[in-house]
Tab-separated table of C-alpha atoms and ligand atoms in Angstrom:
chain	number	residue	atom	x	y	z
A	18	UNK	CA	80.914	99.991	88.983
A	19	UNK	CA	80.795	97.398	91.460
A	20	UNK	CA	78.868	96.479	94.613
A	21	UNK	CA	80.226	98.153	97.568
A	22	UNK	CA	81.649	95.693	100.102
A	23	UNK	CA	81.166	96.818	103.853
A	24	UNK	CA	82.932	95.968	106.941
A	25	UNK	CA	80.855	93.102	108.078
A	26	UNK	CA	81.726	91.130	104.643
A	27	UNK	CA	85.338	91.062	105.103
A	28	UNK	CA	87.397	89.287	106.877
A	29	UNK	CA	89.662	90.874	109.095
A	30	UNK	CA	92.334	88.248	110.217
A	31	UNK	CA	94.982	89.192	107.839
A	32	UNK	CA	94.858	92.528	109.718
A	33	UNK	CA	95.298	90.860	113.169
A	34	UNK	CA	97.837	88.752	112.980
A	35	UNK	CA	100.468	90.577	110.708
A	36	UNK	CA	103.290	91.981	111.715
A	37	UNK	CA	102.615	95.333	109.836
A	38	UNK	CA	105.307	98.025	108.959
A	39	UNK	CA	104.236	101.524	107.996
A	40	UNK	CA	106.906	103.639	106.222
A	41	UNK	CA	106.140	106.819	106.614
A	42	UNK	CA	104.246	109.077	109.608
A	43	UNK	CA	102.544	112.088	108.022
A	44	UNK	CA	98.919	112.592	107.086
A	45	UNK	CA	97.904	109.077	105.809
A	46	UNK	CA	100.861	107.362	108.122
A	47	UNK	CA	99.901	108.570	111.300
A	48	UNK	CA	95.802	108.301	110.558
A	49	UNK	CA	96.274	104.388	109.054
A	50	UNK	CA	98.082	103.891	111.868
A	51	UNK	CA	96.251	104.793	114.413
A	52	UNK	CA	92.743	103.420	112.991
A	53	UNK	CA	94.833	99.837	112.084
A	54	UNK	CA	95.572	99.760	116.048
A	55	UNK	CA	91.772	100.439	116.922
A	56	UNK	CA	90.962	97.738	114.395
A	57	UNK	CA	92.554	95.385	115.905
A	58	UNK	CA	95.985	95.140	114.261
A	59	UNK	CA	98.236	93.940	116.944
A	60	UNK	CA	101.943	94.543	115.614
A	61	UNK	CA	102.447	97.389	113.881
A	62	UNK	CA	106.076	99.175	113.742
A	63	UNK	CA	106.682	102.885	112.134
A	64	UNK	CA	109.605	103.281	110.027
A	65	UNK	CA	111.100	106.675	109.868
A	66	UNK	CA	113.876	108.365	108.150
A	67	UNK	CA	116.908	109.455	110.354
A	68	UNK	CA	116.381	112.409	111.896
A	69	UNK	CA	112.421	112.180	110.983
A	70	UNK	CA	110.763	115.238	112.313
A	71	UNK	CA	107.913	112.671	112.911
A	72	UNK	CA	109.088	110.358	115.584
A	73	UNK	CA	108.727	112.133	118.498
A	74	UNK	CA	104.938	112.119	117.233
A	75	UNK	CA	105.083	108.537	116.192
A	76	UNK	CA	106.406	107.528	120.033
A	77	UNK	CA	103.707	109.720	121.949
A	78	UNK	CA	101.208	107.928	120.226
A	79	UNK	CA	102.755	104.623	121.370
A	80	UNK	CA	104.139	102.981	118.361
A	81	UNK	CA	107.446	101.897	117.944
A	82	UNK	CA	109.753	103.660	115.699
A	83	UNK	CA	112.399	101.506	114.117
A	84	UNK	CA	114.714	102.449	110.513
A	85	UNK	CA	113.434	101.374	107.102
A	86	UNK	CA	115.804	98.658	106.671
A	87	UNK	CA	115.006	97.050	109.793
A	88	UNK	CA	111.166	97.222	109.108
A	89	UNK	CA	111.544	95.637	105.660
A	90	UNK	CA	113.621	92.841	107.592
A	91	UNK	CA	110.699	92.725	110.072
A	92	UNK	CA	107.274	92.908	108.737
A	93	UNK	CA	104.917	90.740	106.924
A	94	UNK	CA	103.262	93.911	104.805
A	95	UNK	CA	104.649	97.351	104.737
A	96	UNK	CA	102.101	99.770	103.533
A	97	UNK	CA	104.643	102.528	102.167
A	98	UNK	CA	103.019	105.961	103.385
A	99	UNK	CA	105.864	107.711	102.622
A	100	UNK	CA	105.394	110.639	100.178
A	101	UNK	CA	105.499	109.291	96.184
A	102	UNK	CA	108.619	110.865	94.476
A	103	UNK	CA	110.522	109.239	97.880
A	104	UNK	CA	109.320	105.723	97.129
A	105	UNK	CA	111.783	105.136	94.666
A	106	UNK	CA	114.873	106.058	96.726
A	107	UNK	CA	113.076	104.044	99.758
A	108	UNK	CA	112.993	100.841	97.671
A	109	UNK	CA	115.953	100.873	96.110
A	110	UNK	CA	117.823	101.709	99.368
A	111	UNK	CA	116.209	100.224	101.736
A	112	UNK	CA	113.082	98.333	101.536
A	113	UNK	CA	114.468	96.133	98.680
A	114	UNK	CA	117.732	94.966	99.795
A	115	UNK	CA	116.166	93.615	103.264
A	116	UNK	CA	113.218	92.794	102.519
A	117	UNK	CA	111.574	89.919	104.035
A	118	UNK	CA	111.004	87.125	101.453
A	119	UNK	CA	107.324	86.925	100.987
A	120	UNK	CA	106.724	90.393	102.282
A	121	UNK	CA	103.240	91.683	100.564
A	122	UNK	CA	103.487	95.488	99.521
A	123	UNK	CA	100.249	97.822	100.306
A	124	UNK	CA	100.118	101.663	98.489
A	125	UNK	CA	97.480	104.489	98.795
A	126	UNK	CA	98.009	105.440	95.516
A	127	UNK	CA	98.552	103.820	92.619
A	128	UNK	CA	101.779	106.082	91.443
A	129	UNK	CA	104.974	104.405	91.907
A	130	UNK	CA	103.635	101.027	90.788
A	131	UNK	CA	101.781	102.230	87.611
A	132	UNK	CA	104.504	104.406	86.786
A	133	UNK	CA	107.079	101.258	87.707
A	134	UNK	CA	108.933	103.542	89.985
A	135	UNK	CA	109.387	100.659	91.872
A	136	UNK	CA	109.089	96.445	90.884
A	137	UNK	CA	108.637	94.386	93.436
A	138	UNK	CA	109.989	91.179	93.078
A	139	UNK	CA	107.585	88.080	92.079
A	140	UNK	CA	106.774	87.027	95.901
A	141	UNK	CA	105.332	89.950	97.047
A	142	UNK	CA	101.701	90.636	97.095
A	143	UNK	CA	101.059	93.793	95.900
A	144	UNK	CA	97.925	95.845	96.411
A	145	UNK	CA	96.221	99.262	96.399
A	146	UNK	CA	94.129	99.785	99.539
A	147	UNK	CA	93.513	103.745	98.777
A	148	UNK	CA	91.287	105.576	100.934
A	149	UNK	CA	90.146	108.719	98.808
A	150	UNK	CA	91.089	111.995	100.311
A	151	UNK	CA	93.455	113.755	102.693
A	152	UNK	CA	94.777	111.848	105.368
A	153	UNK	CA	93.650	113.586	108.197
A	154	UNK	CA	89.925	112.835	107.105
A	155	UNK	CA	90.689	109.385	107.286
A	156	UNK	CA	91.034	109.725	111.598
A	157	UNK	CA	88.535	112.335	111.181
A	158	UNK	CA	85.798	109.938	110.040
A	159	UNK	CA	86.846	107.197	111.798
A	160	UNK	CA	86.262	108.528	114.937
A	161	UNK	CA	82.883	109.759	114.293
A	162	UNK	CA	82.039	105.575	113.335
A	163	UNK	CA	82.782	106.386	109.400
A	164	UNK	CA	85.820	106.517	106.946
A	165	UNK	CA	86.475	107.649	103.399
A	166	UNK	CA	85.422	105.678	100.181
A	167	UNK	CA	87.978	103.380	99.987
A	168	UNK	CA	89.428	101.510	96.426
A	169	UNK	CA	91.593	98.408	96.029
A	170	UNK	CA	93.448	96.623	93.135
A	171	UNK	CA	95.251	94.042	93.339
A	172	UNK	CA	98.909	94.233	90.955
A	173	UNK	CA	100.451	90.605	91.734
A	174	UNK	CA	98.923	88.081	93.771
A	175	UNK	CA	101.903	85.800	95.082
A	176	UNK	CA	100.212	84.511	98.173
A	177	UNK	CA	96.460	83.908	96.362
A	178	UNK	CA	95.069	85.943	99.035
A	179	UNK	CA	96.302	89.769	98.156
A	180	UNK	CA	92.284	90.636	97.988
A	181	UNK	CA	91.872	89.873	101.490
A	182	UNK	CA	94.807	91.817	102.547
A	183	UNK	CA	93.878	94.281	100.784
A	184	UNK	CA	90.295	94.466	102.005
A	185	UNK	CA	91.459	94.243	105.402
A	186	UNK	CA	93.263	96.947	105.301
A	187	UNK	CA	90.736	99.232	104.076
A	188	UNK	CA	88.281	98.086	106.324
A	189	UNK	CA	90.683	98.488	109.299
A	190	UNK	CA	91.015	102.356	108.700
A	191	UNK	CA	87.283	102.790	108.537
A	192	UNK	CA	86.531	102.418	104.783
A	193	UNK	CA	84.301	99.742	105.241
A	194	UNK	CA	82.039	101.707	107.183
A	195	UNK	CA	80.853	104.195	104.064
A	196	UNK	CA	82.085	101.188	101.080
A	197	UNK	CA	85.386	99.769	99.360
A	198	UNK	CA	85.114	99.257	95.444
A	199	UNK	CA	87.421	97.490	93.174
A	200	UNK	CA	89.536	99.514	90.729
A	201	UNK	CA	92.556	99.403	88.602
A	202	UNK	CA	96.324	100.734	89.576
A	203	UNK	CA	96.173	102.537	86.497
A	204	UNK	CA	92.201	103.919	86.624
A	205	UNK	CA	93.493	105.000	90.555
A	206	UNK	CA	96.599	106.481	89.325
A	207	UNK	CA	95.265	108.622	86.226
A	208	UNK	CA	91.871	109.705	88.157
A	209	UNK	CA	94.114	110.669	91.613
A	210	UNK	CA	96.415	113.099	89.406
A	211	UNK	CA	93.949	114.176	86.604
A	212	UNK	CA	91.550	115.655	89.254
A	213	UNK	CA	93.935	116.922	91.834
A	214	UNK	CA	95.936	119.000	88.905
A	215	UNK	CA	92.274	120.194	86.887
A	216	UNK	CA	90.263	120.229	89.439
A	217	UNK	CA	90.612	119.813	92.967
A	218	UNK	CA	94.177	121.944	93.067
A	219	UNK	CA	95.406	123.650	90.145
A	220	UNK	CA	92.064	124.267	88.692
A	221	UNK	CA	90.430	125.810	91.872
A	222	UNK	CA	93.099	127.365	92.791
A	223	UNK	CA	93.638	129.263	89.252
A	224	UNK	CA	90.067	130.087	89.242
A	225	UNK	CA	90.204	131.632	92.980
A	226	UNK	CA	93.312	133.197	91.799
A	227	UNK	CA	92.322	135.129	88.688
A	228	UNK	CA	88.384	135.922	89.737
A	229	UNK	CA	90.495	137.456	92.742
A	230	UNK	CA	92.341	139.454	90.587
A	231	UNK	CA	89.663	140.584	88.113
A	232	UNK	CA	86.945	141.712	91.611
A	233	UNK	CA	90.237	143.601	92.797
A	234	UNK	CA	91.124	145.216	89.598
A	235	UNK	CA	87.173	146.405	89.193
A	236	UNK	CA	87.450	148.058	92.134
A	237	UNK	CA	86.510	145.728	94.638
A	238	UNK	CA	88.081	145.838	98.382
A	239	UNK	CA	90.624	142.940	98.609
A	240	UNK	CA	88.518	141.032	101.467
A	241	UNK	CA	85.363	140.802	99.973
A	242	UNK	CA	86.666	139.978	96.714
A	243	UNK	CA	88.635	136.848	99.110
A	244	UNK	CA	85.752	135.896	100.785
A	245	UNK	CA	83.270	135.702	96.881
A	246	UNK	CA	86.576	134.182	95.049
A	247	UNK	CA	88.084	131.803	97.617
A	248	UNK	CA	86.654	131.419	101.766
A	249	UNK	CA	83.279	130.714	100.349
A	250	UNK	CA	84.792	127.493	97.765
A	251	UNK	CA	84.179	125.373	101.172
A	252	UNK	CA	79.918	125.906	101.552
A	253	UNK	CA	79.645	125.452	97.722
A	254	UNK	CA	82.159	122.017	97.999
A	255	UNK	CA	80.240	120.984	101.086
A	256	UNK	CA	77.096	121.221	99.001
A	257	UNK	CA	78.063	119.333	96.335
A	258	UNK	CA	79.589	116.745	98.413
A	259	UNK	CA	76.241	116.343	100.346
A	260	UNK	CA	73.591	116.581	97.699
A	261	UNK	CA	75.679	116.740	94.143
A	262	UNK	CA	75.626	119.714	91.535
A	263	UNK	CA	72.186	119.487	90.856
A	264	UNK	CA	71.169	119.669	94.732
A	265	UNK	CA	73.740	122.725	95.243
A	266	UNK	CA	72.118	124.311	92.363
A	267	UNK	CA	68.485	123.741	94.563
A	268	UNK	CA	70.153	125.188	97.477
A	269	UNK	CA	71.423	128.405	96.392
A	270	UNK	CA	69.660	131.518	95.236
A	271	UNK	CA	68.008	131.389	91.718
A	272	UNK	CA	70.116	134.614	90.923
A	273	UNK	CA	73.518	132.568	91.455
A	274	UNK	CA	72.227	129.650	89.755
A	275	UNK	CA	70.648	131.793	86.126
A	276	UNK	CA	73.959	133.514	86.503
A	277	UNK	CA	76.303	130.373	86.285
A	278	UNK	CA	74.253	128.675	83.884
A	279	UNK	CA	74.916	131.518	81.860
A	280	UNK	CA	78.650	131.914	81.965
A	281	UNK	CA	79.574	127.792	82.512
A	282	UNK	CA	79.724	126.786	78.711
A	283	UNK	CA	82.112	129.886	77.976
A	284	UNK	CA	84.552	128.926	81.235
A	285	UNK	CA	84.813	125.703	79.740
A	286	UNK	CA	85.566	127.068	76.699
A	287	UNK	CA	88.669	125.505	74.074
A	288	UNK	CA	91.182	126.925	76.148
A	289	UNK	CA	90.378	124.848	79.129
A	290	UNK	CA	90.107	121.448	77.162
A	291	UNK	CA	93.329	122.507	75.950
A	292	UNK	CA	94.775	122.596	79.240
A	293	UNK	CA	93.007	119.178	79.905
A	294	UNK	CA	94.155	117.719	76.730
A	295	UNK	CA	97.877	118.701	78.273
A	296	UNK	CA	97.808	117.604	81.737
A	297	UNK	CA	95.829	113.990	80.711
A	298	UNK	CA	98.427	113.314	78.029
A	299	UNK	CA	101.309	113.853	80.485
A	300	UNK	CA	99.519	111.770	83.186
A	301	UNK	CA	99.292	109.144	80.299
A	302	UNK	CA	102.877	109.039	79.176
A	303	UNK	CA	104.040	109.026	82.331
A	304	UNK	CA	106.662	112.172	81.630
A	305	UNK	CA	104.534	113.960	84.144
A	306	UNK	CA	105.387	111.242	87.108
A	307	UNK	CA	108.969	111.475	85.234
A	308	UNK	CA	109.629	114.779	85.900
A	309	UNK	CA	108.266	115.005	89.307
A	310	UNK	CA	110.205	111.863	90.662
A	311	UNK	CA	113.647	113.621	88.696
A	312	UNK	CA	112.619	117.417	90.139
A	313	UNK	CA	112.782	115.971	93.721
A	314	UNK	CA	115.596	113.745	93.515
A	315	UNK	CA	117.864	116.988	92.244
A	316	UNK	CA	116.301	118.538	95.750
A	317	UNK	CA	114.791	121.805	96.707
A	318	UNK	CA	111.537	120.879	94.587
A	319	UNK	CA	109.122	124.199	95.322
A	320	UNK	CA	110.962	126.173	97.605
A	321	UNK	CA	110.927	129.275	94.950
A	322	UNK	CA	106.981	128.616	94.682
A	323	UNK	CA	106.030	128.601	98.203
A	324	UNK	CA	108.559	131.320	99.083
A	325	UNK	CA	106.810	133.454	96.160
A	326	UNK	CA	103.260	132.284	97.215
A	327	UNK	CA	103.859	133.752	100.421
A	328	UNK	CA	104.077	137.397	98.967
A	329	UNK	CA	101.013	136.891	96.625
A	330	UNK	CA	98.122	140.004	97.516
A	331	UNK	CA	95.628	137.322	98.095
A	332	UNK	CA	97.710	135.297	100.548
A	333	UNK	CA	97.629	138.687	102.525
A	334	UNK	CA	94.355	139.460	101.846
A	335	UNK	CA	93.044	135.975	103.402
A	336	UNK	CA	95.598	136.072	106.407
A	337	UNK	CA	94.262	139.391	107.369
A	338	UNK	CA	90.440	138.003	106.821
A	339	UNK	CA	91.279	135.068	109.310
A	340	UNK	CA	92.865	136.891	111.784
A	341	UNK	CA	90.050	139.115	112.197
A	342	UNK	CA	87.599	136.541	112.601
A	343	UNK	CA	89.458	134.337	114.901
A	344	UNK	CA	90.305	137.407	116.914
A	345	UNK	CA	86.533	138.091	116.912
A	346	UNK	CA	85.590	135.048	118.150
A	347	UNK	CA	87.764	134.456	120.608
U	3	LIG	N1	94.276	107.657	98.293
U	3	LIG	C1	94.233	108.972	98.370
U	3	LIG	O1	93.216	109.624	98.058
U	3	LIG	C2	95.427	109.702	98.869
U	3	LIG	C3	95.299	111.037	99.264
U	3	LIG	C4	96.425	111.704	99.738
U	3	LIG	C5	97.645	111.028	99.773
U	3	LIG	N2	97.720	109.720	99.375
U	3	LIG	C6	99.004	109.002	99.382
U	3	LIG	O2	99.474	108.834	100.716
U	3	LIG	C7	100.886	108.755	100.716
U	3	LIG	C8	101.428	109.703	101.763
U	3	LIG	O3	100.822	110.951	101.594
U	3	LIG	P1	100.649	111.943	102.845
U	3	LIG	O4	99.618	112.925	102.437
U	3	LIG	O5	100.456	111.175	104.089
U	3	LIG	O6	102.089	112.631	102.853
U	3	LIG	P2	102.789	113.488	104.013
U	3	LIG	O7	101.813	113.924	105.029
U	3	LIG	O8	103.592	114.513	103.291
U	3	LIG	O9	103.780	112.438	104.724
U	3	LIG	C9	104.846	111.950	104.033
U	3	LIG	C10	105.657	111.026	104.912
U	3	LIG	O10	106.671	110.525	104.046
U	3	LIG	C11	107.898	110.586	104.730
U	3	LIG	N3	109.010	110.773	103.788
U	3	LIG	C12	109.145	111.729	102.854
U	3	LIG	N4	110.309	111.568	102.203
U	3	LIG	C13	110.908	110.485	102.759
U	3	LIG	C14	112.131	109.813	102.533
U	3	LIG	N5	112.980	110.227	101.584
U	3	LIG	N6	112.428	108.739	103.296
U	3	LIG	C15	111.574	108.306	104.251
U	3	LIG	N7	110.397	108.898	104.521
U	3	LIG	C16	110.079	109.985	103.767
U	3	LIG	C17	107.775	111.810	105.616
U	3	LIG	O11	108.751	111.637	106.590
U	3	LIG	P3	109.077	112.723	107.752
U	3	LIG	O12	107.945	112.545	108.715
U	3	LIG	O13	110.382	112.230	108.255
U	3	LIG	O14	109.111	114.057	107.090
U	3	LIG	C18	106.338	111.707	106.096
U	3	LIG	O15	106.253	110.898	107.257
U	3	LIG	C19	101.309	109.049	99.280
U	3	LIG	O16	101.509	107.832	98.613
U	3	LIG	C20	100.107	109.767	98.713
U	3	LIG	O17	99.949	109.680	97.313
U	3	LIG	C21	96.637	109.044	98.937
């Protein structure tokens, strides 16, 4: 890996005197926006939808709100924060046919350009500037003086000087403060959606899901078997995050620890590099991206899920946990 670059070895002009568009106002929008302004930027404009439930948020915080079209007309760089299966539909319809000539092209995630969900045209700079993790950590840290790890790439280099936008960028919403390393669109792209489906989502999420199921079935009272299978995930993660697996396993009783070591090798058993082995080759032939872009474009993509996540005995189980604990404290 490389060196970490830090805010002090970048330079931050790019940032200053664009005229920057962000598409998009929703976790990452709204934080990137709000840190670019602190950093200096001095012309930023928000580009919404019609209708977007967002602008009224947008305008409080004292940005200007204008329509896609007449941001890609306008700005310099648009950073498209807009959610991935839309950037497709955004390009085609609007970004693309008004673009400014020249116009560089920033992304948080590698998706739509790895996937060529969208092709920007030979002019355009095009870069990753992808702070890792939700977007509301990215004000979060920021205004305690930090910012998440943040990665760039650059994907065409029409102006010779894509790095420094791209390093800019980062910089301006607060990577630069914990370190910005190079990477690849495509090493972004497959790492982002390998981890979130194994992992960081659907893996967790199964795991909390059918441990919750097995405590309950054993005879276990639905809250406590929440609180072992699912509230305590966050002082485990926090652990990890602070000191890695090895220091978690330091901080945590010698009776948890003997008992994981002895049960880890048989969880990650056959059947879960099988399920690897399925979501990595999808990620790698692209039909996953496919079928997302396709499943939201014919609308209504999850509405069945959530609705039926709603009735699930642990979703009940946890609501009743919180509201007990909130009413508690109050
Ligand atoms: N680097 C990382 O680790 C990381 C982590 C998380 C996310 N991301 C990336 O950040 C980007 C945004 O994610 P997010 O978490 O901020 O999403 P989000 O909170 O769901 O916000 C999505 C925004 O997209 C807008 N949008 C959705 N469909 C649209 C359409 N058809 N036309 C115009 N605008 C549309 C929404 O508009 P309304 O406000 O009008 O609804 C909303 O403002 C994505 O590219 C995502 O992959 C990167």
């Amino acid at each position: 890996m490389t060196d970490a670059l830090y805010t002090a070895d970048i330079d931050m002009a790019p940032l200053k005197h664009w005229k920057l568009g962000l598409v998009g106002y929703g976790n990452h929008g709204r934080s990137h926006a709000l840190c670019l302004r602190d950093s200096g930027a001095e012309q930023i404009k928000i580009a919404l939808r019609e209708g977007s439930p967002s602008r009224a948020k947008a305008e409080a915080d004292g940005f200007e709100v204008v329509s896609l079209a007449e941001v890609a007309a306008w700005a310099d760089a648009i950073a498209l924060l807009a959610a991935d299966e839309a950037h497709r539909e955004i390009w085609t319809t609007a970004i693309a046919p008004n673009r400014k000539p020249g116009q560089a092209l920033i992304l948080c995630h590698g998706f739509s350009i790895h996937y060529r969900l969208i092709e920007p045209p030979a002019d355009a700079d095009v870069i990753l500037a992808a702070a890792k993790g939700p977007g509301g950590a990215v004000r979060q840290e920021f205004e305690k003086g930090g910012g998440l790890i943040g990665f760039w790439a650059v994907h065409q280099n029409a102006s010779g000087r894509a790095r420094d936008l791209a390093l800019a960028y980062l910089a301006g919403i607060g990577s630069g403060n914990v370190g910005i390393f190079e990477t690849t669109f495509r090493e972004e792209t497959v790492s982002d959606l390998f981890g979130e489906q194994v992992v960081l989502v659907g893996g967790l999420v199964a795991l909390a899901k059918a441990s919750y199921q097995r405590l309950v079935a054993a005879g276990v009272s639905e809250r406590m078997a929440y609180i072992d299978c699912v509230h305590e995930i966050k002082y485990l993660a926090d652990l990890m995050q602070a000191q890695g697996i090895a220091g978690m396993y330091e901080a945590i009783s010698d009776t948890a620890e003997f008992g994981a070591r002895l049960i880890e090798d048989d969880i990650a058993g056959p059947e879960l590099n099988a399920a690897f082995d399925k979501a990595m080759a999808a990620i790698e032939d692209g039909s996953f991206a496919r079928k997302w872009v396709e499943t939201y474009e014919a609308g209504n993509a999850m509405v069945e899920d959530r609705a039926r996540d709603k009735t699930l005995a642990i979703e009940a189980a946890g609501a009743d946990l919180r509201s007990r604990l909130y009413r508690a404290s109050k």
